XYZ file of C-alpha atoms in Angstrom:
101
model
C 315.445 -23.354 276.193
C 313.095 -21.601 278.620
C 310.110 -23.105 280.801
C 306.656 -22.073 279.985
C 303.381 -23.645 280.537
C 300.950 -24.891 277.786
C 297.087 -24.652 278.494
C 295.106 -26.826 276.340
C 291.223 -26.442 276.568
C 288.897 -28.794 274.832
C 285.394 -27.067 274.852
C 282.087 -26.522 272.848
C 282.603 -24.420 269.880
C 279.868 -22.051 271.162
C 281.922 -21.465 274.414
C 284.887 -20.917 272.478
C 284.923 -17.040 272.222
C 284.592 -16.794 276.179
C 287.366 -19.160 276.767
C 289.549 -16.843 274.492
C 288.474 -13.713 276.036
C 289.457 -15.253 279.398
C 292.975 -16.060 278.013
C 293.517 -12.543 276.652
C 292.268 -10.957 279.900
C 294.718 -13.053 281.823
C 297.660 -11.739 279.612
C 298.151 -14.804 277.592
C 299.573 -13.149 274.236
C 298.358 -15.727 271.780
C 296.435 -18.955 271.328
C 295.609 -21.363 268.450
C 292.136 -22.663 267.858
C 291.509 -25.939 266.172
C 288.586 -28.090 265.271
C 288.013 -31.328 267.321
C 286.963 -34.035 264.911
C 285.949 -36.698 267.333
C 286.350 -38.068 270.680
C 285.445 -40.561 273.417
C 284.874 -39.558 276.982
C 282.273 -40.322 279.564
C 281.412 -43.606 277.904
C 280.228 -41.683 274.988
C 281.536 -41.385 271.559
C 281.063 -38.201 269.482
C 282.053 -37.249 265.905
C 281.655 -33.946 263.948
C 280.697 -36.141 261.089
C 277.520 -37.881 262.671
C 276.215 -34.954 264.551
C 273.100 -33.576 262.746
C 273.675 -29.966 264.174
C 276.578 -28.081 265.002
C 275.638 -27.429 268.300
C 277.866 -29.937 270.212
C 280.970 -29.140 267.861
C 284.102 -29.143 269.858
C 287.316 -27.142 269.431
C 290.776 -27.214 270.807
C 292.296 -23.927 272.201
C 296.214 -23.981 272.974
C 297.903 -21.394 274.579
C 301.646 -20.850 275.849
C 302.697 -18.444 278.708
C 304.177 -17.858 281.965
C 302.907 -19.648 284.992
C 301.395 -16.475 286.553
C 299.262 -15.921 283.185
C 297.979 -19.498 283.278
C 297.203 -19.345 286.924
C 295.234 -16.145 286.414
C 293.133 -17.826 283.591
C 292.416 -20.956 285.569
C 289.619 -19.541 287.866
C 287.474 -18.195 285.043
C 288.077 -21.206 282.979
C 287.103 -23.362 285.698
C 283.916 -21.409 286.158
C 283.248 -21.624 282.399
C 283.804 -25.479 282.232
C 281.345 -25.812 285.118
C 278.588 -24.971 282.524
C 279.861 -26.597 279.329
C 281.204 -29.683 278.256
C 285.217 -29.606 278.249
C 288.635 -30.634 279.406
C 291.473 -28.381 280.458
C 295.099 -29.648 280.861
C 298.216 -27.771 281.796
C 301.815 -28.788 281.421
C 305.235 -27.518 281.251
C 307.027 -27.015 277.885
C 310.274 -25.610 276.527
C 310.223 -22.716 274.257
C 313.083 -21.103 272.234
C 311.921 -17.755 272.403
C 310.528 -16.559 275.716
C 309.749 -13.030 274.868
C 306.939 -14.460 272.606
C 305.131 -16.154 275.419
């Protein structure tokens, strides 16, 4: 097993393309984008089902990579999250095929 880092961003759907561009520019070779169905944070509950418009839809972006690639993405992701609702987390993970990440 080989150590890599998992970067997970929960962000407004409209900002997702910019976040994905940041990941690609940082050398992360792949990511997965998932719809976020509902959540709770900042004393606010939200749900995709009850929002009348899609303007506040949230997505989850998951990417795995080497520490240097993840660190390269952080500055721009932090700047992006400064102007959009979102959460960023990073953790170590073990992968079987390190050449893919």
